[in-house]
PDB file of C-alpha atoms in Angstrom:
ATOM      1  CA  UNK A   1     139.608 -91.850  38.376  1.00  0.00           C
ATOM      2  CA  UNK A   2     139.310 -92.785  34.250  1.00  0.00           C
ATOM      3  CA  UNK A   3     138.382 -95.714  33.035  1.00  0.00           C
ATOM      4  CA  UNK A   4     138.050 -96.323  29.491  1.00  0.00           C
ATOM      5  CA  UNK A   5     138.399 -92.735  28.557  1.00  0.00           C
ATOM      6  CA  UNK A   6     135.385 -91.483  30.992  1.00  0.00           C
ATOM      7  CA  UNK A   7     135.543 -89.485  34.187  1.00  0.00           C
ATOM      8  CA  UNK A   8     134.158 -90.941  36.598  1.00  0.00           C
ATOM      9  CA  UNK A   9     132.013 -88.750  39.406  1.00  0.00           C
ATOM     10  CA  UNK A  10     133.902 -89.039  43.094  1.00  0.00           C
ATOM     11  CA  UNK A  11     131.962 -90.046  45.760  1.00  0.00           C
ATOM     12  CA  UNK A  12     132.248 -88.272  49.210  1.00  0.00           C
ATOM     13  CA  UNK A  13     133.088 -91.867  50.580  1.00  0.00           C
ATOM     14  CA  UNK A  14     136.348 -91.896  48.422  1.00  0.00           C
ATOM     15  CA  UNK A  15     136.890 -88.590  50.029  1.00  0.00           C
ATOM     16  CA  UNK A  16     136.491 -89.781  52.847  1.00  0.00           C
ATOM     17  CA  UNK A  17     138.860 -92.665  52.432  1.00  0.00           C
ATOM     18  CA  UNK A  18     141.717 -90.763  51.239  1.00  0.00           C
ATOM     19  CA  UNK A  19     141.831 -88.378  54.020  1.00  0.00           C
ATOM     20  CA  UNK A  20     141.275 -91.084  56.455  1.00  0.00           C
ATOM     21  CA  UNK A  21     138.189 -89.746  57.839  1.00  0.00           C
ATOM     22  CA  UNK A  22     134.452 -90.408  58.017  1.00  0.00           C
ATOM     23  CA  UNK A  23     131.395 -89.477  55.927  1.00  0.00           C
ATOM     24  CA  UNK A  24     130.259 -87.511  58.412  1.00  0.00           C
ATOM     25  CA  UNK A  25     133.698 -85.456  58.967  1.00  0.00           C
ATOM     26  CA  UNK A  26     133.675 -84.779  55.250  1.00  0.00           C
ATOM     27  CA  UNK A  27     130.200 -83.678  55.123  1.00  0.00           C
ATOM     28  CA  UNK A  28     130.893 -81.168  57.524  1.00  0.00           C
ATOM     29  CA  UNK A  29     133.906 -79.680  56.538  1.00  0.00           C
ATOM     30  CA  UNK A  30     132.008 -79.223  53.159  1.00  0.00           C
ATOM     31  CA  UNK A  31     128.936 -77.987  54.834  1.00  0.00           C
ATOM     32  CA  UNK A  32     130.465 -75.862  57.283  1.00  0.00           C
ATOM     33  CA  UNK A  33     128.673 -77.090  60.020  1.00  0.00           C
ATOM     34  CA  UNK A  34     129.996 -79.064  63.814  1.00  0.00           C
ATOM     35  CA  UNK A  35     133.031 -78.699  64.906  1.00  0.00           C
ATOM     36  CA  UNK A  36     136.597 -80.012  62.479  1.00  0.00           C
ATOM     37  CA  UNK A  37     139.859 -79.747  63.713  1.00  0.00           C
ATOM     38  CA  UNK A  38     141.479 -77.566  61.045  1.00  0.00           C
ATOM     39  CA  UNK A  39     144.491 -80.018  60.373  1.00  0.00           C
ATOM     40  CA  UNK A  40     141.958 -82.477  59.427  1.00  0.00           C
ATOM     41  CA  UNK A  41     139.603 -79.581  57.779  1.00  0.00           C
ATOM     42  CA  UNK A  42     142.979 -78.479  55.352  1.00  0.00           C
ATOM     43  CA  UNK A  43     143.682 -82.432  54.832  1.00  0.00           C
ATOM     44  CA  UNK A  44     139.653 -82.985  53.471  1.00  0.00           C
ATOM     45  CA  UNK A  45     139.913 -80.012  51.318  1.00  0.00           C
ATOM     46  CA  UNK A  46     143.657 -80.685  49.930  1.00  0.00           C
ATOM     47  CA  UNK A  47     141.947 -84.446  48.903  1.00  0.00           C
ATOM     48  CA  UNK A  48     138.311 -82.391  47.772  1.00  0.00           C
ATOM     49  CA  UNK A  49     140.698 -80.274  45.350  1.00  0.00           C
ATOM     50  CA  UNK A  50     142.971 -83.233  44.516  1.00  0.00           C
ATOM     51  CA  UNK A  51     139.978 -85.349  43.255  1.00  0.00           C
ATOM     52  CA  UNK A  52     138.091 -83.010  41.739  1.00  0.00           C
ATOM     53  CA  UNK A  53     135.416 -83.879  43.973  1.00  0.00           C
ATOM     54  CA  UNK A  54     131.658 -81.705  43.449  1.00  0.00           C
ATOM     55  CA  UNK A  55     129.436 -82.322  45.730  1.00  0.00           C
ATOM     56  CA  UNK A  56     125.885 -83.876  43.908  1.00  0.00           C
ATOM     57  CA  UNK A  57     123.417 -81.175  44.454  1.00  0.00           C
ATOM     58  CA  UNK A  58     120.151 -83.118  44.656  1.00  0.00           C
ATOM     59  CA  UNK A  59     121.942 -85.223  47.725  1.00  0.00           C
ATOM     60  CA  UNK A  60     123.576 -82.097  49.344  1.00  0.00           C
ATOM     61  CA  UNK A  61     120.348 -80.508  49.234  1.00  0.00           C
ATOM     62  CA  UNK A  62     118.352 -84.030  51.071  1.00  0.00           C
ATOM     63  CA  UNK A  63     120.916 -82.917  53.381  1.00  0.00           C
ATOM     64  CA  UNK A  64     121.167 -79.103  54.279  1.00  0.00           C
ATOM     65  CA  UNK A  65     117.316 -78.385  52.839  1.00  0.00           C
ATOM     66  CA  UNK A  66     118.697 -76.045  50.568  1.00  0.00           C
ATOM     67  CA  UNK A  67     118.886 -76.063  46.836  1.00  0.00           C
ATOM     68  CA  UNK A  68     120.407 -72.704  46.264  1.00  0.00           C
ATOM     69  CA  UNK A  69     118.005 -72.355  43.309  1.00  0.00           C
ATOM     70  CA  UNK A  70     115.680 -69.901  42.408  1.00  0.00           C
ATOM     71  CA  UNK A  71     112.438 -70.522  39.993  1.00  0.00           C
ATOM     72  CA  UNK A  72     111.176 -68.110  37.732  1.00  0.00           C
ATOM     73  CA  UNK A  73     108.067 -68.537  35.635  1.00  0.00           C
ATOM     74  CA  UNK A  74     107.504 -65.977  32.675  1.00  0.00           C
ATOM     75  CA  UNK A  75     104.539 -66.315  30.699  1.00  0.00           C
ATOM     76  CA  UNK A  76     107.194 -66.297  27.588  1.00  0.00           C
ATOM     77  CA  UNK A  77     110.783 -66.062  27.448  1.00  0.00           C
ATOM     78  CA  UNK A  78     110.853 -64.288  24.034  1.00  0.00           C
ATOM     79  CA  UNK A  79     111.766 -60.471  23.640  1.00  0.00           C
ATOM     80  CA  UNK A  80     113.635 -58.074  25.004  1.00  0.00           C
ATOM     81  CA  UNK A  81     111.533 -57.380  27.887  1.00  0.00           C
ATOM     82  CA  UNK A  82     112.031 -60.529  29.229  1.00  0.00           C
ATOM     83  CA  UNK A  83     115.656 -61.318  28.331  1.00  0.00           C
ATOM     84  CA  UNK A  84     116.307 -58.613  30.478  1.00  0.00           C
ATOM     85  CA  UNK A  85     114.168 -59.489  33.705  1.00  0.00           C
ATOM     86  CA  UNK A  86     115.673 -62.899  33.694  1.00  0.00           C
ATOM     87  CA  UNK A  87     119.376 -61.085  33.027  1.00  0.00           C
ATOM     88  CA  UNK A  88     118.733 -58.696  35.996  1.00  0.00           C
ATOM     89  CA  UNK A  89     117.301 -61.653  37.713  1.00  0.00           C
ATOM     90  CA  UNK A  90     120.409 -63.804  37.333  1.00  0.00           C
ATOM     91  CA  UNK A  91     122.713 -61.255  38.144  1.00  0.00           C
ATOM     92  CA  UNK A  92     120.981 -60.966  41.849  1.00  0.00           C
ATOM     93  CA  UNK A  93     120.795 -64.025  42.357  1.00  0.00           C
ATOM     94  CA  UNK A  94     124.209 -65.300  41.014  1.00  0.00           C
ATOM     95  CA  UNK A  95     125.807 -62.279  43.469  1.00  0.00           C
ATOM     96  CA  UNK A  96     124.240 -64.572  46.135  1.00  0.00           C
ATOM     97  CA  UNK A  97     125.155 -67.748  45.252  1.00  0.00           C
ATOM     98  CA  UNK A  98     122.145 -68.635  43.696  1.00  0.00           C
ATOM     99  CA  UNK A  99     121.733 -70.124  39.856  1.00  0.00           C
ATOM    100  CA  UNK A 100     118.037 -69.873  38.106  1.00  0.00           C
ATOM    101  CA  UNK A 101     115.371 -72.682  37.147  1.00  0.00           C
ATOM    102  CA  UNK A 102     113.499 -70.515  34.464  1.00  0.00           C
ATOM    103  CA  UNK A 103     110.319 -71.877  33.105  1.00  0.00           C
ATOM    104  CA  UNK A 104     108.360 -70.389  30.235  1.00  0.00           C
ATOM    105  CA  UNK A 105     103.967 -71.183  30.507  1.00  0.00           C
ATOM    106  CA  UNK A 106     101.642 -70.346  27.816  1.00  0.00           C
ATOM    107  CA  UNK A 107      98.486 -69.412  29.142  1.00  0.00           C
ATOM    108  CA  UNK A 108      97.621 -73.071  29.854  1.00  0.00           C
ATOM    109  CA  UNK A 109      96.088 -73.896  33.085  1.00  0.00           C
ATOM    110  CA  UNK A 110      97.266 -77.567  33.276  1.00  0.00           C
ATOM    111  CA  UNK A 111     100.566 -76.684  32.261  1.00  0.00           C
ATOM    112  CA  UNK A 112     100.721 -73.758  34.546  1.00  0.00           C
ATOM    113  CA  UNK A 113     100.141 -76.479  37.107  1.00  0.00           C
ATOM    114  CA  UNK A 114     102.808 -79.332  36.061  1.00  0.00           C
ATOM    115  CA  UNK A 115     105.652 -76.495  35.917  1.00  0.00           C
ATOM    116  CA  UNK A 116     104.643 -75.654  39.347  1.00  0.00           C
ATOM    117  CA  UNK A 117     104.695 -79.271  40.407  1.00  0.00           C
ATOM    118  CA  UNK A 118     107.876 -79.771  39.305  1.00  0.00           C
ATOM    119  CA  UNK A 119     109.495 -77.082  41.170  1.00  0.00           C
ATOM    120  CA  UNK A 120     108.724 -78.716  44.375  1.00  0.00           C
ATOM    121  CA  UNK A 121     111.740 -79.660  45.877  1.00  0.00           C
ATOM    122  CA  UNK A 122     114.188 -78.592  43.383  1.00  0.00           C
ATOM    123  CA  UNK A 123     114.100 -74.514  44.236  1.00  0.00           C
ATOM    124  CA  UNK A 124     114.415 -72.728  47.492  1.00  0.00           C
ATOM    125  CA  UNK A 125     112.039 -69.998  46.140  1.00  0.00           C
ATOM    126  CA  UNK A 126     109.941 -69.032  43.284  1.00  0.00           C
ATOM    127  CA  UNK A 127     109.407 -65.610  41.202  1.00  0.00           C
ATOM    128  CA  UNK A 128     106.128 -65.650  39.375  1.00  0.00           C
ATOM    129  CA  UNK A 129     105.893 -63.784  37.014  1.00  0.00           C
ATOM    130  CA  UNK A 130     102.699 -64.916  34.758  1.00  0.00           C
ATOM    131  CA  UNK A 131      99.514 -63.469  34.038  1.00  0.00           C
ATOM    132  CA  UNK A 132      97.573 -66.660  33.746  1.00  0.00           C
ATOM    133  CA  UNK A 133      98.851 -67.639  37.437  1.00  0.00           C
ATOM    134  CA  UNK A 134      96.564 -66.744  40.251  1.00  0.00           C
ATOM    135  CA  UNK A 135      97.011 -67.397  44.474  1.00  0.00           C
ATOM    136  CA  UNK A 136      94.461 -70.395  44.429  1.00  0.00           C
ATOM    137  CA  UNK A 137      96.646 -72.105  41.523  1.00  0.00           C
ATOM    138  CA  UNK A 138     100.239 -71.461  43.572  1.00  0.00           C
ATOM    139  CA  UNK A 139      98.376 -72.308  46.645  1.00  0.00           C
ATOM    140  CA  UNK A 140      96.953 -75.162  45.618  1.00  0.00           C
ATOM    141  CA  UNK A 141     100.124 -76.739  43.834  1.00  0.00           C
ATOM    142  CA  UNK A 142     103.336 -75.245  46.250  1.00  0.00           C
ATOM    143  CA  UNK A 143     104.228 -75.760  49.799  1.00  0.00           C
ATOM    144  CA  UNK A 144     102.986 -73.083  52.318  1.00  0.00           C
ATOM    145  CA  UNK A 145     106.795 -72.502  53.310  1.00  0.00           C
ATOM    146  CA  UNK A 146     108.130 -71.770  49.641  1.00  0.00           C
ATOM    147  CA  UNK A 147     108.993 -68.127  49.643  1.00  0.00           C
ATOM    148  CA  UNK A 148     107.027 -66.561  46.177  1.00  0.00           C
ATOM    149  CA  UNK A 149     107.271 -63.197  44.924  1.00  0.00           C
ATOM    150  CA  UNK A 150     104.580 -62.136  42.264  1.00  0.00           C
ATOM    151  CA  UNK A 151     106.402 -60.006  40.116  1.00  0.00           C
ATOM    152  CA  UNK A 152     103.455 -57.676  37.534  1.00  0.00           C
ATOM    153  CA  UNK A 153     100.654 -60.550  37.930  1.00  0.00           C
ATOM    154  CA  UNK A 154      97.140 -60.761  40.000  1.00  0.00           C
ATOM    155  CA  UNK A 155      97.158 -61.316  43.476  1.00  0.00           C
ATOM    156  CA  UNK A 156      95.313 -60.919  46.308  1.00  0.00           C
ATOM    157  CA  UNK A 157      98.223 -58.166  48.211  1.00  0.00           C
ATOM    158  CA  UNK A 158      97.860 -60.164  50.919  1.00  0.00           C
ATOM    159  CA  UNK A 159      98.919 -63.875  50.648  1.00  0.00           C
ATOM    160  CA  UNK A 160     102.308 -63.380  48.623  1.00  0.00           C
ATOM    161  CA  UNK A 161     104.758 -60.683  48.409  1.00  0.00           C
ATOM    162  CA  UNK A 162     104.923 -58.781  44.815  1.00  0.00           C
ATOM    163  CA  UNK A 163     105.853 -56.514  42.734  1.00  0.00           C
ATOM    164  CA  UNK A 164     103.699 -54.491  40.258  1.00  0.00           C
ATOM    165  CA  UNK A 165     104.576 -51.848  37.779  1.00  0.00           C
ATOM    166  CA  UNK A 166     102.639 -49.030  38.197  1.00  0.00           C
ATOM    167  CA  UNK A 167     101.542 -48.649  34.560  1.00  0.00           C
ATOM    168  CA  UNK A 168      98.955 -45.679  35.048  1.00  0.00           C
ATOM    169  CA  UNK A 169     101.921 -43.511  37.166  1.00  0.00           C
ATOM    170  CA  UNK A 170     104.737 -44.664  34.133  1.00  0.00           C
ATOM    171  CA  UNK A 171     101.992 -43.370  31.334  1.00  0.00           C
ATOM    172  CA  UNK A 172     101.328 -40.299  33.259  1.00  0.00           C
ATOM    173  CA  UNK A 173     104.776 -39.145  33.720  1.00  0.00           C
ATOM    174  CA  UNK A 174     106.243 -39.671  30.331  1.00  0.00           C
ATOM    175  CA  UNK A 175     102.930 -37.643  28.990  1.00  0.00           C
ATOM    176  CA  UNK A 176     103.489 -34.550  31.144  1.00  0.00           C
ATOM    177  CA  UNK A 177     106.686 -34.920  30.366  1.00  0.00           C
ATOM    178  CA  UNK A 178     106.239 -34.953  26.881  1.00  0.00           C
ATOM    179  CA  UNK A 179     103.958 -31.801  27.591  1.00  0.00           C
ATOM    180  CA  UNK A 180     106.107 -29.955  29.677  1.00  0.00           C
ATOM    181  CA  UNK A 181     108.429 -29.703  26.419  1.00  0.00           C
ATOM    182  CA  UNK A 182     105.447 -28.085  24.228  1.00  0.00           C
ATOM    183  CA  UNK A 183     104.482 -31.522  22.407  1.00  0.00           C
ATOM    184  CA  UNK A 184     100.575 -31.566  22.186  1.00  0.00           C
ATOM    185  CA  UNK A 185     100.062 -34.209  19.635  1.00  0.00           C
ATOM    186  CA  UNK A 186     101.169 -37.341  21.215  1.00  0.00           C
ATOM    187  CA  UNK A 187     101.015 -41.304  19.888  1.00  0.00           C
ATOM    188  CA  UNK A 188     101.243 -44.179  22.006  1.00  0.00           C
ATOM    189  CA  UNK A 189     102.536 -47.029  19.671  1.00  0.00           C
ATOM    190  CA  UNK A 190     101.700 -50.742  21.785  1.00  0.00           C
ATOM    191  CA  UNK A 191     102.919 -54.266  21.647  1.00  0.00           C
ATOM    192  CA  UNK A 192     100.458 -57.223  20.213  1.00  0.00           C
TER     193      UNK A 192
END
């Protein structure tokens, strides 16, 4: 429907109304769940198609508990390192239907905290992947049932899942590498 030039969101009730079936009906064909005949499933998803109809994610997830988002908190979003985390990190998830909530912190405790606040609700699970965050803080400030994986930060090894590079092992192999092809005089040149 237009009206004065703007598009105009379609409700599921409008759906609804041009199929000739309830709320509930549509809801389930678009959920997948209870039983639809399939005349009247092809019918709802003929007038879905017709009207352009997408279904608002903050009410479809009141509904099904499921946001199909996944956080991510870096403790900054610049540089190539990152870029690519958050690129391998969206390809995953994408290739599971997923889309990304990515947050950047700065070392701040309070902020650390708000960010974490505001992901309640609005993600099915978080990656964490900030120095500055520690298992009081995402204890204290997520649900128990939020699935987090620490990905290169502290943690106890005990109360979350994670993921650490193993800096000492990475060092030590590209050394004896290094050695194994005669080079005695090596530099290691850091970041800041």
């Amino acid at each position: 429907a237009r009206r004065e030039g703007h598009l105009l969101s379609v409700t599921i009730k409008q759906v609804a109304r041009q199929a000739g079936v309830s709320v509930a009906t549509v809801s389930r064909v678009l959920n997948d769940k209870g039983p639809v005949a399939e005349e009247t499933r092809r019918r709802i998803r003929e007038v879905v198609e017709r009207l352009r109809y997408v279904p608002h994610g903050a009410a479809r997830s009141l509904i099904t508990n499921k946001t199909n988002t996944i956080g991510v908190l870096l403790p900054d979003i610049y540089g190539e390192f990152f870029s690519e985390i958050i690129r391998g990190i969206d390809l995953a998830a994408r290739g599971r239907g997923y889309h990304l909530l990515v947050s950047s912190s700065h070392g701040d405790k309070s902020e650390i905290e708000a960010i974490l606040r505001a992901t309640r609700g609005r993600v099915d699970g978080l990656i964490v992947m900030s120095p500055d965050v520690d298992v009081q803080t995402l204890q204290a400030n997520l649900p128990g049932t939020l699935p987090i994986v620490m990905l290169n930060c502290r943690g106890d090894g005990a109360s979350f899942d994670s993921i650490t590079v193993d800096n000492y092992a990475g060092a030590f192999e590209m050394v004896r590498h290094l050695a194994e092809l005669g080079h005695r005089r090596i530099a290691l040149v850091k970041g800041p």
